[in-house]
CSV table of C-alpha atoms in Angstrom, one decimal:
chain,number,residue,atom,x,y,z
A,1,MET,CA,86.3,130.7,149.7
A,2,ASN,CA,89.8,129.7,149.0
A,3,ASN,CA,90.3,128.1,145.4
A,4,ASP,CA,93.8,127.4,145.9
A,5,LYS,CA,92.8,124.7,148.4
A,6,LYS,CA,90.0,123.4,146.3
A,7,THR,CA,92.3,122.7,143.3
A,8,GLU,CA,95.3,121.5,145.6
A,9,ASN,CA,93.5,118.4,146.5
A,10,HIS,CA,91.5,117.6,143.1
A,11,PRO,CA,92.5,114.4,141.6
A,12,LYS,CA,93.3,115.8,138.4
A,13,ASN,CA,96.3,117.6,140.2
A,14,ALA,CA,97.4,114.8,142.2
A,15,SER,CA,100.8,113.6,141.2
A,16,PRO,CA,100.8,109.9,139.9
A,17,GLN,CA,102.1,107.4,142.2
A,18,LEU,CA,104.3,104.9,140.4
A,19,SER,CA,105.6,101.7,142.1
A,20,ARG,CA,108.8,100.0,141.3
A,21,ARG,CA,106.6,96.9,140.1
A,22,GLY,CA,104.8,99.4,137.8
A,23,PHE,CA,108.0,101.0,136.6
A,24,ILE,CA,109.7,97.9,135.7
A,25,ALA,CA,106.5,96.4,133.9
A,26,GLY,CA,106.3,99.8,132.0
A,27,SER,CA,109.9,99.7,131.0
A,28,GLY,CA,109.8,96.3,129.8
A,29,ALA,CA,106.8,97.0,127.6
A,30,ALA,CA,108.5,100.0,126.3
A,31,LEU,CA,111.5,98.3,125.6
A,32,VAL,CA,109.7,95.5,123.7
A,33,GLY,CA,107.4,97.9,121.9
A,34,GLY,CA,110.6,99.7,120.9
A,35,ALA,CA,112.4,96.8,119.6
A,36,VAL,CA,109.4,95.6,117.6
A,37,LEU,CA,109.1,99.1,116.0
A,38,MET,CA,112.7,99.3,115.2
A,39,SER,CA,113.0,95.6,113.7
A,40,GLY,CA,109.5,95.8,112.1
A,41,THR,CA,110.1,98.1,109.2
A,42,GLY,CA,110.1,95.5,106.4
A,43,LEU,CA,108.6,92.1,105.5
A,44,PHE,CA,111.5,90.0,106.4
A,45,ALA,CA,113.0,90.3,109.9
A,46,ALA,CA,115.5,93.1,110.1
A,47,ASP,CA,118.2,90.7,111.4
A,48,SER,CA,117.7,87.9,108.9
A,49,LYS,CA,120.4,87.4,106.2
A,50,ALA,CA,117.5,87.9,103.6
A,51,ALA,CA,116.6,91.4,104.7
A,52,ARG,CA,120.4,92.4,104.9
A,53,LYS,CA,120.9,90.9,101.3
A,54,ILE,CA,117.9,92.5,99.7
A,55,GLY,CA,118.4,95.8,101.5
A,56,GLU,CA,116.1,98.0,103.9
A,57,GLU,CA,114.2,99.8,101.2
A,58,SER,CA,113.5,96.6,99.2
A,59,ASN,CA,112.3,94.9,102.5
A,60,ARG,CA,109.9,97.8,103.2
A,61,THR,CA,108.7,97.5,99.6
A,62,LEU,CA,108.0,94.1,100.1
A,63,LEU,CA,105.9,94.8,103.1
A,64,ARG,CA,103.7,97.3,101.1
A,65,MET,CA,103.3,95.1,98.4
A,66,ALA,CA,102.2,92.4,100.6
A,67,ARG,CA,99.6,94.7,102.1
A,68,ASP,CA,98.4,96.2,98.8
A,69,ILE,CA,97.9,92.4,97.3
A,70,TYR,CA,95.9,91.5,100.5
A,71,PRO,CA,94.8,94.7,102.0
A,72,HIS,CA,93.4,94.0,105.5
A,73,ASP,CA,93.4,97.4,107.3
A,74,ASP,CA,92.6,95.8,110.5
A,75,LEU,CA,95.6,93.2,110.4
A,76,GLU,CA,98.9,94.2,111.9
A,77,ASP,CA,102.2,93.9,109.8
A,78,LYS,CA,103.3,91.1,112.2
A,79,TYR,CA,100.8,88.7,110.3
A,80,TYR,CA,102.2,89.4,107.1
A,81,ARG,CA,105.6,89.1,108.3
A,82,GLN,CA,104.9,85.8,110.0
A,83,VAL,CA,103.8,84.4,106.7
A,84,MET,CA,107.1,85.4,105.0
A,85,VAL,CA,109.3,84.0,107.4
A,86,PRO,CA,109.7,80.7,105.8
A,87,LEU,CA,110.2,82.7,102.4
A,88,ALA,CA,113.1,84.7,104.0
A,89,GLN,CA,114.7,81.8,105.4
A,90,LYS,CA,114.6,79.9,102.2
A,91,ALA,CA,116.0,82.8,100.3
A,92,GLU,CA,119.1,83.0,102.8
A,93,THR,CA,120.2,79.7,101.2
A,94,ASP,CA,118.6,79.6,97.7
A,95,PRO,CA,120.3,82.1,95.3
A,96,LYS,CA,117.5,81.7,92.7
A,97,LEU,CA,114.8,82.8,95.2
A,98,MET,CA,116.9,85.7,96.3
A,99,GLU,CA,117.4,86.8,92.8
A,100,LEU,CA,113.7,86.5,92.0
A,101,LEU,CA,112.9,88.8,95.3
A,102,THR,CA,115.8,91.1,94.1
A,103,VAL,CA,115.0,91.1,90.4
A,104,GLY,CA,111.2,91.4,91.3
A,105,VAL,CA,111.4,94.6,93.5
A,106,GLU,CA,113.7,96.1,90.9
A,107,ALA,CA,111.1,95.5,88.4
A,108,LEU,CA,108.3,96.7,90.6
A,109,ASN,CA,110.2,99.9,91.0
A,110,GLN,CA,110.9,100.3,87.4
A,111,GLU,CA,107.3,100.0,86.5
A,112,SER,CA,106.4,102.4,89.4
A,113,LYS,CA,108.9,104.9,88.0
A,114,ALA,CA,107.5,104.6,84.5
A,115,ARG,CA,104.0,105.3,85.7
A,116,TYR,CA,104.4,107.8,88.4
A,117,GLY,CA,108.1,109.0,88.4
A,118,THR,CA,108.8,107.4,92.0
A,119,THR,CA,109.5,104.1,93.4
A,120,TYR,CA,106.8,101.6,94.7
A,121,LEU,CA,107.3,102.6,98.2
A,122,ASN,CA,106.8,106.1,97.6
A,123,VAL,CA,103.6,105.9,95.5
A,124,GLU,CA,101.0,107.8,97.5
A,125,THR,CA,97.7,106.1,96.9
A,126,GLU,CA,97.0,102.2,97.1
A,127,ASP,CA,94.8,102.7,93.9
A,128,GLU,CA,97.9,104.0,91.9
A,129,ARG,CA,100.0,101.1,93.6
A,130,VAL,CA,97.4,98.4,92.5
A,131,VAL,CA,98.0,99.8,88.9
A,132,VAL,CA,101.6,98.8,89.2
A,133,LEU,CA,100.9,95.5,90.6
A,134,LYS,CA,98.5,94.5,87.8
A,135,ALA,CA,101.2,95.4,85.2
A,136,ILE,CA,103.6,93.0,87.0
A,137,GLU,CA,100.9,90.5,87.9
A,138,PRO,CA,102.0,87.8,85.5
A,139,SER,CA,105.4,87.7,86.7
A,140,ALA,CA,106.9,84.8,88.8
A,141,PHE,CA,107.9,87.3,91.5
A,142,PHE,CA,104.3,88.5,92.0
A,143,GLN,CA,102.7,85.0,91.7
A,144,LYS,CA,105.3,83.7,94.4
A,145,ILE,CA,104.5,86.5,96.8
A,146,LYS,CA,100.8,86.4,96.3
A,147,GLY,CA,100.8,82.7,96.7
A,148,ASP,CA,102.7,82.6,99.9
A,149,LEU,CA,100.6,85.2,101.5
A,150,MET,CA,97.4,83.6,100.3
A,151,MET,CA,98.2,80.3,102.1
A,152,GLY,CA,99.9,82.0,105.0
A,153,ILE,CA,97.2,84.8,105.8
A,154,TYR,CA,93.9,82.7,105.6
A,155,ASN,CA,95.4,79.4,106.8
A,156,ASN,CA,96.3,81.5,110.2
A,157,PRO,CA,93.9,80.4,113.2
A,158,GLU,CA,95.3,83.4,115.0
A,159,ILE,CA,93.4,85.7,112.8
A,160,TRP,CA,90.6,83.9,111.7
A,161,LYS,CA,88.3,85.7,114.4
A,162,LYS,CA,89.3,88.8,112.7
A,163,PHE,CA,87.6,87.7,109.3
A,164,GLY,CA,84.6,86.3,111.2
A,165,PHE,CA,85.6,82.7,110.3
A,166,GLY,CA,84.8,80.0,113.1
A,167,GLY,CA,87.6,77.6,111.9
A,168,SER,CA,87.4,74.3,110.8
A,169,SER,CA,84.3,72.3,111.4
A,170,TRP,CA,84.5,68.7,110.3
A,171,GLU,CA,85.8,67.7,113.7
A,172,HIS,CA,82.7,69.4,115.4
A,173,GLY,CA,80.3,67.6,112.9
A,174,GLY,CA,80.0,70.3,110.3
A,175,TYR,CA,78.4,73.6,110.2
A,176,ILE,CA,75.1,72.6,111.5
A,177,ASN,CA,74.5,74.0,115.1
A,178,ARG,CA,77.4,76.3,115.0
A,179,GLY,CA,75.5,79.3,114.0
A,180,TYR,CA,75.6,78.9,110.2
A,181,ASP,CA,71.9,77.4,110.5
A,182,GLU,CA,70.7,80.9,111.8
A,183,ILE,CA,71.9,82.8,108.7
A,184,ASP,CA,68.6,84.5,107.6
A,185,TRP,CA,70.1,86.0,104.2
A,186,ILE,CA,70.5,82.8,102.4
């Protein structure tokens, strides 16, 4: 039997047929995905005045800090960024807030360098970064970032399902008959 004929018609060896519509749809998705990756390197949108003022490395440092304060591995960076958009917008017109962020990132990096000999962004383990965060926890900078994140992340209906939260219940008559009465571990 001729093996060449057998393998020639095998579905694995067939060349993929790509329609014009499929090509355009795929190209568009790749373009949007690439733009998100390129602009998504920090906590603030890369094209914001606040991101330009604070600098690329500080912007990435803020994102790492946000993820370390509220570490939800299943949450994409976009949710952390969504929370900080109002802060970035305010920092664009509020010099005191911009100074708080700039000086705060500098203090974070100084603490990190004193403990580990490198900037916060380059500290390898989350446990080591938490040590640095605990050292600056009383600062107004830390409290501002933490407070904005807490309200923004946990009040975001878009991610409640990821946390297993069913949302507000008062408009539905409370939690009775919404699955909570079936909990057997209480």
